[in-house]
Coordinates of C-alpha atoms in Angstrom, one line a residue:
Chain A
A1 CA 4.7 -18.6 -1.8
Q2 CA 2.6 -15.5 -1.1
K3 CA 2.4 -13.3 -4.1
V4 CA 0.2 -10.8 -6.0
T5 CA 0.6 -10.5 -9.8
Q6 CA -0.7 -7.6 -11.8
A7 CA 0.2 -8.6 -15.3
Q8 CA -0.8 -5.3 -16.9
T9 CA 1.9 -2.8 -16.4
E10 CA 0.2 0.0 -18.2
I11 CA -3.2 0.5 -19.9
S12 CA -4.6 3.4 -21.9
V13 CA -8.3 3.7 -22.8
V14 CA -10.4 6.5 -24.2
E15 CA -12.7 8.3 -21.8
K16 CA -16.1 6.5 -21.3
E17 CA -14.7 3.1 -22.2
D18 CA -14.9 0.3 -19.7
V19 CA -11.6 -1.1 -18.4
T20 CA -10.7 -4.1 -16.3
L21 CA -7.6 -4.4 -14.2
D22 CA -6.4 -7.9 -13.5
C23 CA -5.1 -9.3 -10.3
V24 CA -4.0 -12.9 -9.5
Y25 CA -2.8 -13.9 -6.1
E26 CA -1.1 -16.8 -4.4
T27 CA -1.4 -17.8 -0.7
R28 CA -1.4 -20.9 1.4
D29 CA -3.6 -19.2 4.0
T30 CA -7.3 -20.1 4.0
T31 CA -8.2 -16.8 5.7
Y32 CA -7.0 -13.7 3.9
Y33 CA -8.2 -10.3 2.6
L34 CA -7.8 -8.7 -0.8
F35 CA -7.6 -5.0 -1.5
W36 CA -7.5 -2.5 -4.2
Y37 CA -5.9 0.8 -3.7
K38 CA -5.7 3.8 -6.0
Q39 CA -2.5 6.0 -6.1
P40 CA -3.1 9.3 -7.9
P41 CA -0.1 11.5 -8.9
S42 CA -0.3 13.1 -5.4
G43 CA 1.2 9.8 -4.1
E44 CA -1.2 8.7 -1.4
L45 CA -2.7 5.3 -1.4
V46 CA -6.5 5.6 -1.5
F47 CA -8.4 2.6 -0.2
L48 CA -11.0 1.3 -2.6
I49 CA -12.2 -2.0 -1.4
R50 CA -11.5 -4.9 1.1
R51 CA -12.8 -8.4 0.5
N52 CA -12.3 -11.4 2.8
S53 CA -11.6 -14.8 1.5
F54 CA -14.9 -16.2 2.6
D55 CA -17.0 -13.7 0.7
E56 CA -17.0 -14.3 -3.0
Q57 CA -19.9 -12.0 -3.8
N58 CA -19.1 -9.5 -6.5
E59 CA -19.4 -5.9 -5.4
I60 CA -20.5 -2.8 -7.2
S61 CA -19.8 0.8 -6.0
G62 CA -20.9 3.4 -8.5
R63 CA -18.8 3.0 -11.6
Y64 CA -16.5 0.5 -9.8
S65 CA -17.0 -3.3 -9.6
W66 CA -15.0 -6.2 -8.4
N67 CA -15.0 -9.8 -9.4
F68 CA -13.6 -12.2 -6.8
Q69 CA -13.1 -15.8 -8.0
K70 CA -11.4 -18.1 -5.6
S71 CA -11.3 -20.9 -8.1
T72 CA -8.9 -18.9 -10.3
S73 CA -7.3 -16.9 -7.4
S74 CA -8.3 -13.7 -9.1
F75 CA -9.7 -10.4 -7.9
N76 CA -10.3 -8.2 -10.9
F77 CA -11.4 -4.6 -10.9
T78 CA -13.6 -3.0 -13.6
I79 CA -14.2 0.7 -14.1
T80 CA -17.3 1.4 -16.2
A81 CA -17.6 4.6 -18.3
S82 CA -14.1 5.6 -17.3
Q83 CA -13.3 9.3 -16.6
V84 CA -10.0 11.2 -16.9
V85 CA -10.0 11.5 -13.0
D86 CA -9.6 7.7 -12.9
S87 CA -6.1 8.0 -14.3
A88 CA -3.8 6.7 -11.6
V89 CA -1.8 3.6 -10.6
Y90 CA -3.9 0.9 -9.1
F91 CA -2.6 -1.7 -6.7
C92 CA -4.0 -5.0 -5.8
A93 CA -2.9 -6.3 -2.4
L94 CA -3.2 -9.4 -0.2
Y95 CA -3.4 -9.4 3.6
M96 CA -2.2 -12.6 5.2
N97 CA -3.7 -13.3 8.6
R98 CA -0.8 -15.4 9.7
D99 CA 1.8 -12.7 9.1
D100 CA -0.5 -9.7 9.7
K101 CA 0.9 -7.8 6.8
I102 CA -0.1 -6.7 3.4
I103 CA 1.8 -7.5 0.2
F104 CA 1.3 -5.5 -2.9
G105 CA 1.4 -6.2 -6.6
K106 CA 3.5 -4.0 -8.8
G107 CA 0.6 -1.9 -9.9
T108 CA -1.1 -1.1 -13.1
R109 CA -0.8 2.5 -14.5
L110 CA -4.1 3.5 -16.0
H111 CA -4.3 6.4 -18.5
I112 CA -7.8 7.7 -19.4
L113 CA -7.5 9.7 -22.5
P114 CA -9.9 12.6 -23.1
Chain B
E1 CA -11.8 12.2 11.2
A2 CA -8.2 13.0 10.3
G3 CA -6.3 10.3 8.3
V4 CA -2.7 9.2 8.7
V5 CA -0.5 12.2 8.7
Q6 CA 3.1 12.1 7.5
S7 CA 5.7 14.8 7.3
P8 CA 7.6 16.1 5.5
R9 CA 6.0 15.4 2.1
Y10 CA 9.2 15.9 0.3
K11 CA 12.9 15.8 1.4
I12 CA 16.1 16.3 -0.5
I13 CA 19.3 15.5 1.2
E14 CA 22.9 14.8 0.2
K15 CA 24.2 11.3 0.6
K16 CA 25.7 10.4 3.9
Q17 CA 23.4 12.8 5.7
P18 CA 20.8 11.6 8.2
V19 CA 17.1 12.0 7.6
A20 CA 13.9 11.4 9.7
F21 CA 10.3 10.9 8.8
W22 CA 7.4 11.3 11.1
C23 CA 4.0 9.6 11.1
N24 CA 0.9 10.3 13.1
P25 CA -1.6 7.4 12.8
I26 CA -5.4 7.5 12.9
S27 CA -6.5 7.9 16.5
G28 CA -7.2 4.5 18.2
H29 CA -5.2 2.5 15.7
N30 CA -2.8 0.2 17.5
T31 CA -1.0 -1.2 14.5
L32 CA 1.4 1.0 12.5
Y33 CA 3.3 0.1 9.4
W34 CA 6.2 1.7 7.5
Y35 CA 6.4 0.8 3.9
L36 CA 9.0 1.6 1.2
Q37 CA 7.9 2.2 -2.3
N38 CA 10.5 2.3 -5.0
L39 CA 9.7 3.9 -8.4
G40 CA 7.4 1.8 -10.5
Q41 CA 7.0 -0.8 -7.7
G42 CA 4.4 -1.7 -5.1
P43 CA 5.0 -0.8 -1.5
E44 CA 7.1 -3.2 0.6
L45 CA 6.9 -3.6 4.4
L46 CA 9.8 -2.3 6.4
I47 CA 8.4 -2.6 9.9
R48 CA 5.2 -3.2 11.8
Y49 CA 4.3 -2.0 15.3
E50 CA 1.7 -3.2 17.7
N51 CA 1.4 -0.3 20.1
E52 CA 5.0 0.5 21.0
E53 CA 6.4 -2.9 20.2
A54 CA 8.1 -3.7 16.8
V55 CA 6.6 -7.1 16.1
D56 CA 8.0 -7.5 12.6
D57 CA 11.2 -5.7 11.6
S58 CA 12.7 -8.5 9.5
Q59 CA 12.8 -6.3 6.3
L60 CA 14.3 -3.2 8.0
P61 CA 18.0 -2.7 7.0
K62 CA 19.2 -2.3 10.6
D63 CA 22.7 -1.1 9.7
R64 CA 21.3 2.3 8.7
F65 CA 17.6 2.3 9.4
S66 CA 15.9 2.7 12.7
A67 CA 12.4 3.3 13.9
E68 CA 10.6 4.0 17.1
R69 CA 7.0 4.4 18.3
L70 CA 7.2 5.9 21.7
K71 CA 4.0 5.8 23.7
G72 CA 2.4 3.7 21.0
V73 CA 1.1 6.6 18.9
D74 CA 3.4 8.7 16.7
S75 CA 6.3 7.0 14.9
T76 CA 9.6 8.1 13.5
L77 CA 11.7 6.4 10.8
K78 CA 15.3 7.4 10.5
I79 CA 18.1 6.7 8.0
Q80 CA 21.7 7.4 8.9
P81 CA 23.6 7.7 6.7
A82 CA 21.4 8.0 3.6
E83 CA 22.6 6.4 0.4
L84 CA 21.6 7.2 -3.2
G85 CA 19.6 4.0 -3.3
D86 CA 17.4 5.1 -0.5
S87 CA 15.6 7.5 -2.8
A88 CA 12.0 6.4 -2.7
V89 CA 8.6 7.1 -1.2
Y90 CA 8.2 6.1 2.5
L91 CA 4.6 5.3 3.4
C92 CA 3.1 5.0 6.8
A93 CA -0.1 3.1 7.4
S94 CA -2.2 2.4 10.5
S95 CA -4.8 -0.3 11.2
P96 CA -7.6 -0.7 13.7
G97 CA -7.5 -4.4 13.5
T98 CA -7.1 -7.5 11.4
G99 CA -6.8 -7.0 7.7
W100 CA -7.0 -3.2 7.4
A101 CA -4.5 -0.6 6.4
F102 CA -5.0 3.1 5.8
F103 CA -2.1 5.0 4.3
G104 CA -0.7 8.5 4.6
Q105 CA 0.4 10.6 1.7
G106 CA 4.0 9.4 2.0
T107 CA 7.3 11.2 2.2
R108 CA 9.2 11.4 -1.1
L109 CA 12.9 11.2 -0.4
T110 CA 15.6 12.2 -2.9
V111 CA 19.2 11.5 -2.0
V112 CA 21.7 13.4 -4.2

C-alpha cells in the first residue's frame, strides 16, 4: 500500500521554539520522491522541498531542516526559532514513479503563538 | 515567471447547478493535475493529463465531473449538476517532469 501518515493533527508552540513535524510513508517503489508543502490560510500549496529516494542527506534551508531516514520510512521537518508567519497547515507527500502521481498526508496544522 | 493560475478563487452555487473551474499551468509544463481537497484533508488526485491526453482519470466521478485540456495547455474542470458534497477546494498543479508538482491557489467551491 502507498500511504503517507502525519500523526500530528495539530501542534501549538510559542514563538521562537523549535518544532518538528513528523511524516511516515509506505511504498513498494524503490524510486520515489518526498515533498513538504505549506498551505497558509490563503489556500495555495507552497512547495518547500523535494527529496528523491536515493538521497538521504539531510537538508537545511534557513530555519527549515529535513531529516530523511529510509530505515524508518520517515521524512521529518523541523522549524527552528519558529515565527508567527510559520502558522499554516503542512503537508508531507509521496510521489510514486510508477503511477506518476503524488499522494498526500492529512496535514499538520501548526499554530505559532506570539 | 508566472505560477499556476486558477480562476475563480471562490464560487458559490446552488445545488443542481453547473460550475466550471479554469487552470492555466506554468508555461512548458506538459503534465497537469486536478486535485480535490476536502476540509481538513490532504489533496486527492482527480485527473492527470499528459499534454491533451487524460492518462489517469480513475478517481474522477464521471457521472457528474468532466475535464478537458484542449491544445495541451489550459484546462477546465466541470461539475454538472453540483451536489452539496462537492463543496471543497479544487487545486490545479502542473509539472515539468518526473516527480514535481507546482500548485495554483485553488478554487473554493461552496454548494448551497
